[in-house]
Amino acid sequence: MDLHLDAPHSMGTTIIGVTYNGGVVLGADSRTSTGVYVANRASDKITELTDNVYLCRSGSAADSQIVSDYVRYFLHQHIIQLGQPATVKVAANLVRLLSYNNKNMLQAGLIVGGWDKYEGGKIYSVPLGGTILEQPFTLGGSGSSYLYGFFDQAWREGMSKDEAEELVVKAVSLAIARDGASGGVVRTVTINSEGVSRKFHSGDSLPLWHEELEPQNSLLDTLMPEDSQ
């Protein structure tokens, strides 16, 4: 059986950015695949660009990583020249510029999120091709197809930080349940005027959907009825 192990590493994935009353929450799963083989089940798809701006990466792992590396370098130079933190809009436009100018070579869908003192919390989506869209919430990756109806019903303006974090974790877990290219753990990054908070949600702590089985210590626990153990 050909597992396509020579295929490029792909983060066919689920990435999410949500604004709330005071900042933004970014979230992502952790599965990286090579063909049908899971190359990494715990990859970190939320990359720091500056102290106040982060990037969610989907598509080709190599492409999205090199874009984030270049943007981080240019932002570092920008901060040194200005003597103050870069805004979220500046970071998003650098991501857009690199994605658009190299659109024939890159396979990367990106979400830029952060907080600055001028505009507060902002989310920008930069899909394949280099378009830039400012949105109150945005979804990316293969798992996003299953989430648009859910977000139309669940997202609302003026959410609290806890409500936004709960929404992101619930949405990523739903995508993991439906999308074979999404899986692993859920990572979230919350950015506001107080700084940055990272959280890790292990697979066995995520809400279950549809006919998913409860996590077990071993396969025997799943196969054996409780009264025979």
Short mmCIF file of C-alpha atoms in Angstrom, two decimals:
data_model
loop_
_atom_site.label_atom_id
_atom_site.label_comp_id
_atom_site.label_asym_id
_atom_site.label_seq_id
_atom_site.Cartn_x
_atom_site.Cartn_y
_atom_site.Cartn_z
CA MET A 1 0.00 0.00 0.00
CA ASP A 2 1.36 3.39 -1.03
CA LEU A 3 1.17 5.76 1.95
CA HIS A 4 2.65 8.66 -0.09
CA LEU A 5 5.41 9.12 2.47
CA ASP A 6 7.37 11.22 -0.04
CA ALA A 7 4.57 13.81 -0.09
CA PRO A 8 5.29 17.25 1.41
CA HIS A 9 4.41 17.75 5.07
CA SER A 10 0.93 19.23 5.07
CA MET A 11 -0.98 20.85 7.89
CA GLY A 12 -4.42 19.95 6.51
CA THR A 13 -5.71 21.37 9.70
CA THR A 14 -8.07 23.58 11.64
CA ILE A 15 -7.08 27.13 12.60
CA ILE A 16 -9.37 29.73 14.14
CA GLY A 17 -9.17 33.39 15.12
CA VAL A 18 -11.87 35.07 17.23
CA THR A 19 -12.18 38.62 18.55
CA TYR A 20 -13.80 39.28 21.91
CA ASN A 21 -14.44 42.29 24.13
CA GLY A 22 -10.83 43.19 24.91
CA GLY A 23 -8.63 41.06 22.66
CA VAL A 24 -8.38 38.00 20.44
CA VAL A 25 -8.19 34.23 20.84
CA LEU A 26 -6.33 32.04 18.34
CA GLY A 27 -6.72 28.27 18.26
CA ALA A 28 -5.43 25.28 16.30
CA ASP A 29 -5.22 21.52 16.34
CA SER A 30 -1.83 19.78 16.21
CA ARG A 31 -1.86 17.16 13.42
CA THR A 32 0.71 17.33 10.60
CA SER A 33 0.37 14.74 7.84
CA THR A 34 2.47 13.35 4.99
CA GLY A 35 0.02 11.78 2.60
CA VAL A 36 -2.17 9.57 4.80
CA TYR A 37 0.59 9.19 7.41
CA VAL A 38 0.45 11.36 10.54
CA ALA A 39 3.97 12.80 10.66
CA ASN A 40 3.48 14.79 13.86
CA ARG A 41 0.53 14.59 16.24
CA ALA A 42 1.61 17.45 18.52
CA SER A 43 2.91 20.22 16.24
CA ASP A 44 2.49 23.85 17.30
CA LYS A 45 0.71 25.76 14.53
CA ILE A 46 0.48 29.10 16.37
CA THR A 47 3.72 31.00 15.81
CA GLU A 48 4.87 34.14 17.61
CA LEU A 49 5.70 37.03 15.25
CA THR A 50 6.17 39.69 17.94
CA ASP A 51 5.29 39.99 21.61
CA ASN A 52 1.76 41.09 20.68
CA VAL A 53 1.10 39.40 17.31
CA TYR A 54 0.78 35.69 16.51
CA LEU A 55 0.26 33.67 13.32
CA CYS A 56 -1.88 30.55 12.76
CA ARG A 57 -0.49 28.36 9.99
CA SER A 58 -2.19 25.89 7.62
CA GLY A 59 -1.30 24.29 4.29
CA SER A 60 2.28 23.24 3.52
CA ALA A 61 4.27 23.18 6.75
CA ALA A 62 7.47 24.29 5.01
CA ASP A 63 5.77 27.17 3.19
CA SER A 64 4.00 28.55 6.25
CA GLN A 65 7.14 28.25 8.38
CA ILE A 66 9.31 30.17 5.92
CA VAL A 67 6.69 32.93 5.63
CA SER A 68 6.55 33.26 9.43
CA ASP A 69 10.36 33.35 9.64
CA TYR A 70 10.62 36.16 7.07
CA VAL A 71 7.81 38.17 8.64
CA ARG A 72 9.35 37.81 12.10
CA TYR A 73 12.69 39.09 10.74
CA PHE A 74 11.14 42.10 8.96
CA LEU A 75 9.04 42.97 12.01
CA HIS A 76 12.15 42.84 14.20
CA GLN A 77 13.84 45.38 11.91
CA HIS A 78 10.67 47.50 11.86
CA ILE A 79 10.48 47.57 15.67
CA ILE A 80 14.15 48.59 15.96
CA GLN A 81 13.67 51.46 13.49
CA LEU A 82 10.46 52.78 15.10
CA GLY A 83 11.40 52.08 18.70
CA GLN A 84 7.94 50.75 19.51
CA PRO A 85 5.89 47.55 18.99
CA ALA A 86 4.53 46.82 15.53
CA THR A 87 0.77 47.00 14.99
CA VAL A 88 -1.30 43.99 14.01
CA LYS A 89 -2.11 45.63 10.67
CA VAL A 90 1.58 46.05 9.81
CA ALA A 91 2.26 42.37 10.57
CA ALA A 92 -0.77 41.26 8.55
CA ASN A 93 0.27 43.35 5.55
CA LEU A 94 3.76 41.85 5.62
CA VAL A 95 2.18 38.38 5.58
CA ARG A 96 -0.06 39.47 2.70
CA LEU A 97 2.85 40.93 0.73
CA LEU A 98 4.93 37.76 0.97
CA SER A 99 1.94 35.51 0.21
CA TYR A 100 0.82 37.55 -2.80
CA ASN A 101 4.27 38.06 -4.35
CA ASN A 102 4.97 34.32 -4.10
CA LYS A 103 1.45 33.01 -4.70
CA ASN A 104 2.54 30.68 -7.50
CA MET A 105 4.97 28.88 -5.17
CA LEU A 106 3.25 28.94 -1.78
CA GLN A 107 0.51 26.68 -0.44
CA ALA A 108 -0.29 28.35 2.86
CA GLY A 109 -3.44 29.73 4.45
CA LEU A 110 -2.67 32.03 7.38
CA ILE A 111 -4.45 33.91 10.17
CA VAL A 112 -2.81 36.91 11.85
CA GLY A 113 -4.12 37.95 15.25
CA GLY A 114 -2.96 40.29 17.97
CA TRP A 115 -3.52 43.40 20.05
CA ASP A 116 -2.04 46.89 19.80
CA LYS A 117 -2.70 50.17 21.60
CA TYR A 118 -4.09 51.87 18.50
CA GLU A 119 -6.84 49.48 17.36
CA GLY A 120 -7.09 46.87 20.12
CA GLY A 121 -7.63 43.23 19.18
CA LYS A 122 -7.63 42.49 15.45
CA ILE A 123 -7.91 39.37 13.30
CA TYR A 124 -6.76 39.20 9.66
CA SER A 125 -7.18 36.25 7.31
CA VAL A 126 -4.64 35.72 4.50
CA PRO A 127 -5.86 32.73 2.43
CA LEU A 128 -4.16 31.13 -0.57
CA GLY A 129 -3.21 33.78 -3.12
CA GLY A 130 -2.46 36.61 -0.71
CA THR A 131 -5.83 38.29 -0.21
CA ILE A 132 -6.17 40.05 3.16
CA LEU A 133 -9.47 40.25 5.04
CA GLU A 134 -10.11 41.85 8.42
CA GLN A 135 -12.86 39.88 10.17
CA PRO A 136 -14.39 39.55 13.65
CA PHE A 137 -13.72 35.82 13.40
CA THR A 138 -12.10 33.67 10.75
CA LEU A 139 -11.57 29.98 10.03
CA GLY A 140 -8.91 28.18 8.02
CA GLY A 141 -7.68 24.74 7.05
CA SER A 142 -9.51 21.62 5.94
CA GLY A 143 -11.50 21.42 9.17
CA SER A 144 -13.03 24.86 8.64
CA SER A 145 -15.58 23.43 6.18
CA TYR A 146 -17.44 21.85 9.09
CA LEU A 147 -17.52 24.99 11.24
CA TYR A 148 -19.14 27.85 9.32
CA GLY A 149 -22.70 26.97 10.32
CA PHE A 150 -21.58 26.38 13.90
CA PHE A 151 -19.95 29.82 14.08
CA ASP A 152 -22.95 31.54 12.50
CA GLN A 153 -24.97 30.23 15.43
CA ALA A 154 -22.42 30.37 18.26
CA TRP A 155 -20.35 33.53 17.70
CA ARG A 156 -21.64 36.85 18.95
CA GLU A 157 -20.17 40.31 19.32
CA GLY A 158 -18.96 41.37 22.76
CA MET A 159 -18.07 37.96 24.16
CA SER A 160 -15.94 37.72 27.29
CA LYS A 161 -12.47 36.17 27.25
CA ASP A 162 -13.69 32.93 28.84
CA GLU A 163 -16.58 32.65 26.37
CA ALA A 164 -14.25 33.18 23.41
CA GLU A 165 -11.73 30.61 24.65
CA GLU A 166 -14.50 28.07 25.26
CA LEU A 167 -15.90 28.69 21.77
CA VAL A 168 -12.51 28.16 20.12
CA VAL A 169 -11.80 24.91 21.99
CA LYS A 170 -15.29 23.60 21.24
CA ALA A 171 -14.97 24.49 17.55
CA VAL A 172 -11.55 22.86 17.08
CA SER A 173 -12.76 19.71 18.85
CA LEU A 174 -15.77 19.59 16.50
CA ALA A 175 -13.47 19.87 13.48
CA ILE A 176 -11.25 17.10 14.89
CA ALA A 177 -14.32 14.86 15.17
CA ARG A 178 -15.32 15.45 11.53
CA ASP A 179 -12.08 16.11 9.64
CA GLY A 180 -9.56 13.31 9.16
CA ALA A 181 -6.71 15.77 8.59
CA SER A 182 -7.27 17.48 11.97
CA GLY A 183 -6.42 15.85 15.27
CA GLY A 184 -4.20 15.69 18.33
CA VAL A 185 -4.41 18.38 20.99
CA VAL A 186 -5.83 21.90 20.96
CA ARG A 187 -3.63 24.93 21.58
CA THR A 188 -5.00 28.41 22.21
CA VAL A 189 -3.33 31.81 22.48
CA THR A 190 -5.18 34.74 24.06
CA ILE A 191 -3.81 38.24 23.38
CA ASN A 192 -5.03 41.42 25.06
CA SER A 193 -3.77 44.57 26.78
CA GLU A 194 -2.41 42.50 29.67
CA GLY A 195 -0.20 40.34 27.45
CA VAL A 196 -0.32 36.82 26.04
CA SER A 197 -1.69 33.63 27.58
CA ARG A 198 -1.05 30.20 26.06
CA LYS A 199 -3.18 27.18 26.94
CA PHE A 200 -2.86 23.48 26.12
CA HIS A 201 -5.89 21.17 25.95
CA SER A 202 -5.02 17.46 25.75
CA GLY A 203 -7.05 15.17 23.53
CA ASP A 204 -8.73 13.35 26.42
CA SER A 205 -10.02 16.64 27.87
CA LEU A 206 -11.87 17.76 24.72
CA PRO A 207 -15.66 17.56 24.42
CA LEU A 208 -16.94 14.52 22.49
CA TRP A 209 -19.20 14.84 19.44
CA HIS A 210 -21.62 12.50 17.68
CA GLU A 211 -20.54 8.86 18.13
CA GLU A 212 -17.04 9.45 19.45
CA LEU A 213 -15.91 7.00 22.13
CA GLU A 214 -14.73 8.00 25.59
CA PRO A 215 -10.89 7.94 25.88
CA GLN A 216 -9.58 4.62 27.25
CA ASN A 217 -6.25 3.57 28.72
CA SER A 218 -6.00 0.64 26.29
CA LEU A 219 -7.87 -1.05 23.46
CA LEU A 220 -8.90 -3.83 25.86
CA ASP A 221 -10.83 -1.31 27.97
CA THR A 222 -12.85 -0.44 24.88
CA LEU A 223 -13.51 -4.01 23.74
CA MET A 224 -14.29 -5.63 27.11
CA PRO A 225 -17.68 -4.97 28.71
CA GLU A 226 -17.56 -3.38 32.17
CA ASP A 227 -19.08 -6.37 33.98
CA SER A 228 -16.37 -8.72 32.70
CA GLN A 229 -13.44 -6.58 33.88
#
